[in-house]
C-alpha cells in the first residue's frame, strides 16, 4: 500500500516495523493498522533478521517483543541502539505483563516506550503516531542541516575560488636598479575588498597603490578588482597617471557609491620618480602610508574622503623627498585593527609604535608584523584581510 503523507510528515511517511515470533500477533497488528492509509506496516517474525529488515525498511517506529526464541529481547534492543541506521529510531518494547525490573532494563538499554501486548487499537495507533512524529521531525531537522551544510560547503568553495582568482591578480615581487617591492596578502575567513598593485608608468615613474573596499563578500571583491584593473591599464581618460591627485579625482567620478550598490573604497596612490628621488602621493581616506626616510618615519596622511562618497571632489597631490635606503610601507586597516583576547581593539598609534623600530633593521618587516598580530589576536586567522606592501628605495 502506498504511503500518504500527513501535514506533519512533510515528505516522510509513517513506517512501522513489528518484530515478534508469533505470526498471530503480526496479523493482529496489521489489521489494527489496515484502516490507517498513511501508515506503512512490515512484520518480521525472525529476530535474527530484524536488523537487516530495519536497515532496508527504515521504520519511523519499531515495535519489538521481549520474549522470543534464539535471541533475548533486551539484547536485541541493545543491537538496535548499536546499529547506526536505527540508533535514534523510536523503539517500543512489547511484553506479556507489567514487570518493573524488565521495564527499567529496557529503558536503560535505549527503549523509548513499553506496552503490554496487545493494547487497544486506539492506544497503539496513538503511540505509533506520537513516536513517529518526533522521529520524523528529527529526520527533517537533520535533512535541513545536511542541506544547509552542503550549501555552506558549496558557498565556501565558490568563495575560495574567487579568493584564489583575486590573489592570482596580485603582482609579482619587483626588483630593479632603483627600487624593490615585496608584499604579503593574507585573506580573512570572508572574501574581502583589499587589492594592490604597482607598475612602471614609463621609464621614469613607478605607480604604487593599495585600496580597500567597504564591506566583505563578492561585491566588495569585484569592485576592488575593477578599480585595480582601471589603474593597471591606465584607463582613466583625461587623468595623468603620474599625477596622483588627478588619478584620485577621476576614480571618484567613475566609482560613485550610488552606482556601486552603496560601496566605496579608500585608496593610497603614489608615484615614485627615481630621477630626483621624489614620491608624489594622494590619500583618499586610507590609513597613512609610512615612509622611513632620513632617519624619520613620516605618516603620509589622507588628503580627502574615500572614493565614491562625495561627487565632484577634487583631490590634491603631495610630494615628499625620498632619501637613500628609505623604506615605504603601504597597508590596509586589517594590519592594525586587531581584536585582542580581552575584547579590546588594538589602536593605530600602538601599531605605529610597534612597527617603527623595525624600519632601522634589515629584517622582513612584514613577516615579523604578521607574526606579531597573530599572537596579539591569539588566532592564525584574522578578522579582516591583511595587506601590506613594502617598498625599498
Coordinates of C-alpha atoms in Angstrom, one line a residue:
X1 CA 0.0 0.0 0.0
X2 CA 1.4 3.4 -0.9
X3 CA 2.1 5.7 2.0
X4 CA 0.2 9.0 2.2
X5 CA 2.0 11.9 3.8
X6 CA 0.2 13.8 6.5
X7 CA 0.9 17.5 7.1
X8 CA 3.4 16.9 9.8
X9 CA 5.5 14.4 7.9
X10 CA 6.4 16.8 5.1
X11 CA 7.8 14.1 2.8
X12 CA 8.4 11.3 5.3
X13 CA 5.7 8.6 5.8
X14 CA 5.0 6.7 9.0
X15 CA 6.5 3.2 8.8
X16 CA 6.0 0.6 11.5
X17 CA 8.2 -2.5 11.9
X18 CA 6.9 -5.2 14.2
X19 CA 9.4 -7.9 15.4
X20 CA 7.6 -10.8 17.0
X21 CA 8.0 -14.6 16.6
X22 CA 4.2 -15.1 16.8
X23 CA 2.5 -14.8 13.4
X24 CA -0.9 -14.2 15.0
X25 CA 0.5 -11.0 16.7
X26 CA 1.8 -9.8 13.4
X27 CA -1.6 -10.3 11.8
X28 CA -3.5 -8.7 14.6
X29 CA -1.3 -5.5 14.4
X30 CA -1.6 -5.5 10.6
X31 CA -5.4 -5.5 10.9
X32 CA -5.3 -2.7 13.6
X33 CA -3.4 -0.5 11.1
X34 CA -5.2 -1.5 7.9
X35 CA -7.6 1.4 8.2
X36 CA -4.8 3.9 8.6
X37 CA -3.8 4.8 5.0
X38 CA -0.8 6.9 6.0
X39 CA 0.8 4.1 8.0
X40 CA 3.0 1.5 6.2
X41 CA 3.5 -1.7 8.1
X42 CA 6.0 -4.5 7.9
X43 CA 6.2 -7.7 10.0
X44 CA 9.4 -9.6 10.9
X45 CA 9.0 -13.0 12.6
X46 CA 12.7 -13.8 12.7
X47 CA 14.6 -11.8 15.3
X48 CA 17.9 -12.8 13.8
X49 CA 16.9 -10.9 10.6
X50 CA 15.5 -7.9 12.4
X51 CA 18.5 -5.6 12.0
X52 CA 18.7 -6.3 8.2
X53 CA 15.0 -5.8 7.8
X54 CA 15.1 -2.5 9.7
X55 CA 18.1 -1.2 7.6
X56 CA 16.1 -2.0 4.4
X57 CA 12.7 -0.7 5.6
X58 CA 13.8 2.4 7.5
X59 CA 10.9 2.5 10.0
X60 CA 9.8 5.5 11.9
X61 CA 9.0 3.3 14.9
X62 CA 9.9 -0.2 15.9
X63 CA 7.6 -2.5 17.9
X64 CA 9.6 -5.3 19.4
X65 CA 8.6 -8.3 21.6
X66 CA 10.8 -9.1 24.6
X67 CA 10.3 -12.9 24.7
X68 CA 11.5 -14.6 21.6
X69 CA 13.3 -17.9 20.8
X70 CA 17.0 -17.9 20.0
X71 CA 17.6 -14.3 21.0
X72 CA 17.0 -12.3 24.1
X73 CA 14.7 -9.3 23.5
X74 CA 16.8 -7.0 25.7
X75 CA 19.9 -8.0 23.8
X76 CA 18.1 -7.1 20.5
X77 CA 17.3 -3.6 21.9
X78 CA 21.0 -3.2 22.6
X79 CA 21.7 -4.3 19.0
X80 CA 19.3 -1.8 17.6
X81 CA 20.9 1.0 19.5
X82 CA 24.4 -0.1 18.4
X83 CA 23.3 -0.1 14.7
X84 CA 23.9 3.3 13.1
X85 CA 20.7 3.2 11.0
X86 CA 18.4 2.5 14.0
X87 CA 20.3 4.3 16.7
X88 CA 17.7 7.0 17.0
X89 CA 14.6 5.2 15.8
X90 CA 11.9 5.1 18.4
X91 CA 11.6 1.6 19.9
X92 CA 8.6 0.3 21.8
X93 CA 9.0 -3.0 23.6
X94 CA 6.1 -5.4 23.9
X95 CA 5.7 -7.6 26.9
X96 CA 3.0 -10.0 28.1
X97 CA 2.8 -8.4 31.5
X98 CA 3.9 -5.4 33.6
X99 CA 7.4 -6.1 35.0
X100 CA 9.1 -3.0 36.6
X101 CA 12.5 -4.6 36.6
X102 CA 12.3 -5.6 32.9
X103 CA 10.9 -2.1 32.1
X104 CA 13.8 -0.5 33.8
X105 CA 16.4 -2.6 32.0
X106 CA 14.7 -1.9 28.6
X107 CA 14.7 1.8 29.2
X108 CA 18.3 1.7 30.3
X109 CA 19.3 0.0 27.1
X110 CA 17.6 2.6 25.0
X111 CA 13.9 1.7 24.6
X112 CA 11.5 4.7 24.2
X113 CA 8.3 3.1 25.4
X114 CA 6.8 -0.1 26.9
X115 CA 3.4 -1.7 26.2
X116 CA 1.7 -4.8 27.5
X117 CA 0.6 -6.7 24.4
X118 CA -1.7 -6.3 22.8
X119 CA -3.1 -2.9 23.7
X120 CA -6.3 -1.4 22.2
X121 CA -6.1 -0.2 18.6
X122 CA -6.7 3.4 19.7
X123 CA -3.7 3.3 22.0
X124 CA -1.3 1.5 19.6
X125 CA -2.2 3.9 16.8
X126 CA -1.8 6.9 19.1
X127 CA 1.7 5.7 20.3
X128 CA 2.8 5.0 16.8
X129 CA 1.8 8.5 15.6
X130 CA 3.3 10.1 18.7
X131 CA 6.8 8.4 18.3
X132 CA 6.8 8.7 14.5
X133 CA 6.0 12.4 14.7
X134 CA 9.0 13.1 16.9
X135 CA 11.3 11.0 14.8
X136 CA 10.2 12.5 11.5
X137 CA 10.8 15.9 13.0
X138 CA 14.3 14.8 13.8
X139 CA 14.8 13.4 10.3
X140 CA 13.5 16.7 8.8
X141 CA 15.8 18.7 11.0
X142 CA 18.8 16.5 10.1
X143 CA 18.0 16.8 6.4
X144 CA 17.7 20.6 6.7
X145 CA 21.0 20.7 8.5
X146 CA 22.6 18.5 5.8
X147 CA 21.2 20.7 3.0
X148 CA 22.5 23.8 4.9
X149 CA 25.9 22.3 5.4
X150 CA 26.1 21.3 1.8
X151 CA 25.1 24.8 0.7
X152 CA 27.7 26.3 3.0
X153 CA 30.4 23.9 1.6
X154 CA 29.4 24.9 -1.9
X155 CA 29.5 28.6 -1.0
X156 CA 32.8 28.2 0.8
X157 CA 34.2 26.5 -2.3
X158 CA 33.0 29.4 -4.5
X159 CA 34.4 32.0 -2.2
X160 CA 37.7 30.1 -2.1
X161 CA 37.8 30.0 -5.9
X162 CA 37.1 33.7 -6.0
X163 CA 39.8 34.4 -3.4
X164 CA 42.3 32.4 -5.4
X165 CA 41.3 34.4 -8.5
X166 CA 41.8 37.7 -6.7
X167 CA 45.2 36.5 -5.4
X168 CA 46.2 35.5 -8.9
X169 CA 45.9 39.1 -9.9
X170 CA 48.4 40.4 -7.4
X171 CA 51.7 41.4 -8.8
X172 CA 55.0 39.5 -8.6
X173 CA 57.6 41.0 -6.3
X174 CA 59.6 43.7 -8.0
X175 CA 63.4 44.2 -8.1
X176 CA 65.1 46.8 -10.2
X177 CA 68.2 49.1 -10.0
X178 CA 66.0 51.8 -8.5
X179 CA 63.6 50.0 -6.2
X180 CA 62.5 46.6 -4.8
X181 CA 59.0 45.8 -3.7
X182 CA 57.7 42.9 -1.6
X183 CA 54.2 42.2 -0.1
X184 CA 52.1 39.9 2.0
X185 CA 48.3 39.3 1.5
X186 CA 46.5 37.1 4.0
X187 CA 42.8 36.9 3.4
X188 CA 40.4 36.6 6.3
X189 CA 37.6 34.0 6.6
X190 CA 35.5 36.1 4.2
X191 CA 36.2 37.3 0.7
X192 CA 37.4 40.9 1.3
X193 CA 37.9 44.1 -0.6
X194 CA 41.7 44.6 -0.5
X195 CA 43.6 45.0 -3.7
X196 CA 47.0 46.4 -4.5
X197 CA 49.5 46.7 -7.3
X198 CA 52.4 48.6 -8.9
X199 CA 53.8 49.1 -12.4
X200 CA 56.1 51.4 -14.3
X201 CA 54.0 54.1 -16.0
X202 CA 57.1 54.9 -18.1
X203 CA 60.8 54.5 -17.6
X204 CA 60.8 57.4 -15.1
X205 CA 57.7 56.8 -13.0
X206 CA 56.6 53.9 -10.8
X207 CA 53.0 53.8 -9.6
X208 CA 52.2 52.1 -6.3
X209 CA 48.7 51.7 -4.9
X210 CA 46.6 49.9 -2.3
X211 CA 42.8 50.1 -2.0
X212 CA 40.2 48.7 0.5
X213 CA 36.6 48.5 -0.5
X214 CA 33.9 48.8 2.2
X215 CA 32.3 45.6 3.5
X216 CA 33.1 42.0 2.6
X217 CA 32.0 39.4 0.1
X218 CA 31.9 39.0 -3.7
X219 CA 30.6 42.5 -4.3
X220 CA 33.4 44.2 -2.5
X221 CA 36.0 42.0 -4.1
X222 CA 34.6 42.6 -7.6
X223 CA 34.7 46.4 -7.1
X224 CA 38.3 46.1 -5.8
X225 CA 39.3 44.1 -8.9
X226 CA 37.5 46.6 -11.2
X227 CA 39.3 49.6 -9.7
X228 CA 42.7 47.9 -9.7
X229 CA 42.2 46.9 -13.4
X230 CA 41.5 50.5 -14.3
X231 CA 44.7 51.6 -12.6
X232 CA 46.8 48.8 -14.1
X233 CA 45.5 49.6 -17.6
X234 CA 45.9 53.4 -17.0
X235 CA 42.4 53.6 -18.2
X236 CA 41.4 57.0 -16.7
X237 CA 40.8 59.2 -19.6
X238 CA 41.8 62.8 -19.0
X239 CA 43.9 62.0 -16.0
X240 CA 47.7 61.9 -16.0
X241 CA 48.7 58.7 -14.2
X242 CA 51.8 60.4 -13.0
X243 CA 49.7 62.9 -11.0
X244 CA 48.0 61.1 -8.0
X245 CA 45.6 63.9 -7.4
X246 CA 44.2 63.7 -11.0
X247 CA 44.0 59.9 -10.7
X248 CA 42.0 60.1 -7.5
X249 CA 39.6 62.7 -8.8
X250 CA 38.9 60.6 -11.9
X251 CA 38.5 57.4 -9.8
X252 CA 36.0 59.3 -7.6
X253 CA 34.0 60.4 -10.7
X254 CA 34.0 56.8 -12.1
X255 CA 33.1 54.9 -8.9
X256 CA 30.4 56.9 -7.1
X257 CA 28.8 54.7 -4.4
X258 CA 25.3 55.3 -5.7
X259 CA 26.3 53.4 -8.8
X260 CA 28.2 50.7 -6.8
X261 CA 25.5 49.3 -4.6
X262 CA 26.4 51.7 -1.8
X263 CA 30.1 50.7 -1.7
X264 CA 33.1 53.0 -1.6
X265 CA 36.8 52.4 -1.1
X266 CA 39.8 54.0 0.5
X267 CA 43.0 54.2 -1.5
X268 CA 46.6 55.3 -1.3
X269 CA 48.2 56.0 -4.6
X270 CA 51.8 57.1 -5.1
X271 CA 54.2 57.7 -7.9
X272 CA 57.9 57.4 -7.4
X273 CA 60.4 59.2 -9.6
X274 CA 63.9 57.9 -9.3
X275 CA 65.3 60.9 -11.0
X276 CA 65.2 63.5 -8.2
X277 CA 64.1 60.8 -5.7
X278 CA 60.7 62.2 -5.1
X279 CA 57.4 60.5 -4.2
X280 CA 54.1 62.1 -5.2
X281 CA 51.1 60.7 -3.5
X282 CA 47.4 61.2 -2.8
X283 CA 45.4 59.5 0.0
X284 CA 41.6 59.1 -0.1
X285 CA 40.5 58.1 3.4
X286 CA 43.1 55.4 3.6
X287 CA 45.4 54.7 6.6
X288 CA 48.6 56.8 6.2
X289 CA 51.4 55.2 4.4
X290 CA 54.6 55.2 6.4
X291 CA 57.8 56.5 4.8
X292 CA 61.1 55.9 6.7
X293 CA 63.4 58.4 5.2
X294 CA 66.4 60.2 6.6
X295 CA 66.1 58.5 10.0
X296 CA 62.5 59.7 10.4
X297 CA 59.1 57.9 10.0
X298 CA 56.7 60.2 8.0
X299 CA 53.0 59.5 8.1
X300 CA 51.6 60.3 4.6
X301 CA 48.2 61.4 5.8
X302 CA 44.8 61.4 4.0
X303 CA 44.1 64.3 1.7
X304 CA 40.4 63.7 1.2
X305 CA 37.4 61.4 1.7
X306 CA 37.1 57.8 0.4
X307 CA 36.5 57.4 -3.3
X308 CA 32.8 57.3 -4.1
X309 CA 31.5 59.2 -1.1
X310 CA 31.3 62.7 -2.5
X311 CA 30.7 63.6 -6.1
X312 CA 32.9 66.2 -8.0
X313 CA 35.5 66.1 -5.2
X314 CA 38.9 67.5 -6.2
X315 CA 42.0 65.7 -4.7
X316 CA 45.4 67.2 -4.3
X317 CA 48.9 65.8 -4.9
X318 CA 51.5 66.0 -2.3
X319 CA 55.2 65.4 -2.8
X320 CA 58.0 64.2 -0.4
X321 CA 61.7 63.6 -0.9
X322 CA 63.0 60.1 -0.6
X323 CA 66.4 59.6 0.9
X324 CA 68.9 56.8 0.2
X325 CA 67.8 53.4 1.7
X326 CA 64.4 54.7 2.5
X327 CA 61.5 52.3 3.1
X328 CA 57.8 52.8 2.3
X329 CA 55.0 50.8 3.9
X330 CA 51.5 50.8 2.4
X331 CA 48.8 48.7 4.1
X332 CA 45.1 48.2 4.8
X333 CA 43.4 48.7 8.2
X334 CA 43.4 44.9 8.7
X335 CA 47.1 45.1 9.8
X336 CA 46.2 47.2 12.9
X337 CA 42.5 46.8 13.7
X338 CA 43.1 43.7 15.7
X339 CA 40.8 42.5 18.4
X340 CA 42.7 41.3 21.4
X341 CA 41.6 38.3 23.5
X342 CA 40.1 40.6 26.1
X343 CA 37.8 42.2 23.5
X344 CA 39.7 45.4 23.3
X345 CA 40.8 46.7 19.9
X346 CA 44.5 47.5 19.2
X347 CA 44.9 51.1 18.3
X348 CA 46.5 52.7 15.3
X349 CA 49.1 54.5 17.4
X350 CA 50.0 51.2 19.0
X351 CA 50.7 49.9 15.5
X352 CA 53.0 52.9 14.6
X353 CA 54.9 52.5 17.8
X354 CA 55.3 48.7 17.3
X355 CA 56.4 48.9 13.7
X356 CA 58.7 51.9 13.8
X357 CA 61.8 50.2 15.3
X358 CA 61.7 47.6 12.5
X359 CA 62.5 50.2 9.9
X360 CA 66.0 50.6 11.2
X361 CA 66.7 46.8 11.0
X362 CA 67.4 44.8 7.8
X363 CA 64.7 42.3 8.6
X364 CA 61.5 41.0 7.0
X365 CA 59.3 43.7 8.4
X366 CA 56.0 42.4 7.0
X367 CA 56.5 38.8 8.2
X368 CA 57.5 40.0 11.7
X369 CA 54.4 42.1 11.9
X370 CA 52.1 39.3 10.7
X371 CA 53.5 37.0 13.4
X372 CA 53.0 39.8 16.0
X373 CA 49.3 40.4 15.2
X374 CA 48.5 36.7 15.1
X375 CA 49.9 36.4 18.6
X376 CA 48.1 39.5 19.6
X377 CA 44.8 38.2 18.2
X378 CA 45.5 34.7 19.6
X379 CA 44.4 33.3 16.3
X380 CA 46.1 32.4 13.0
X381 CA 43.0 33.7 11.1
X382 CA 42.5 37.5 11.4
X383 CA 39.1 39.3 11.3
X384 CA 40.0 41.3 8.2
X385 CA 42.3 41.0 5.2
X386 CA 46.0 41.6 6.0
X387 CA 47.5 43.5 3.1
X388 CA 50.9 45.1 3.4
X389 CA 53.4 46.3 0.7
X390 CA 57.0 47.3 1.4
X391 CA 59.0 49.4 -1.0
X392 CA 62.8 49.7 -0.6
X393 CA 64.4 52.6 -2.4

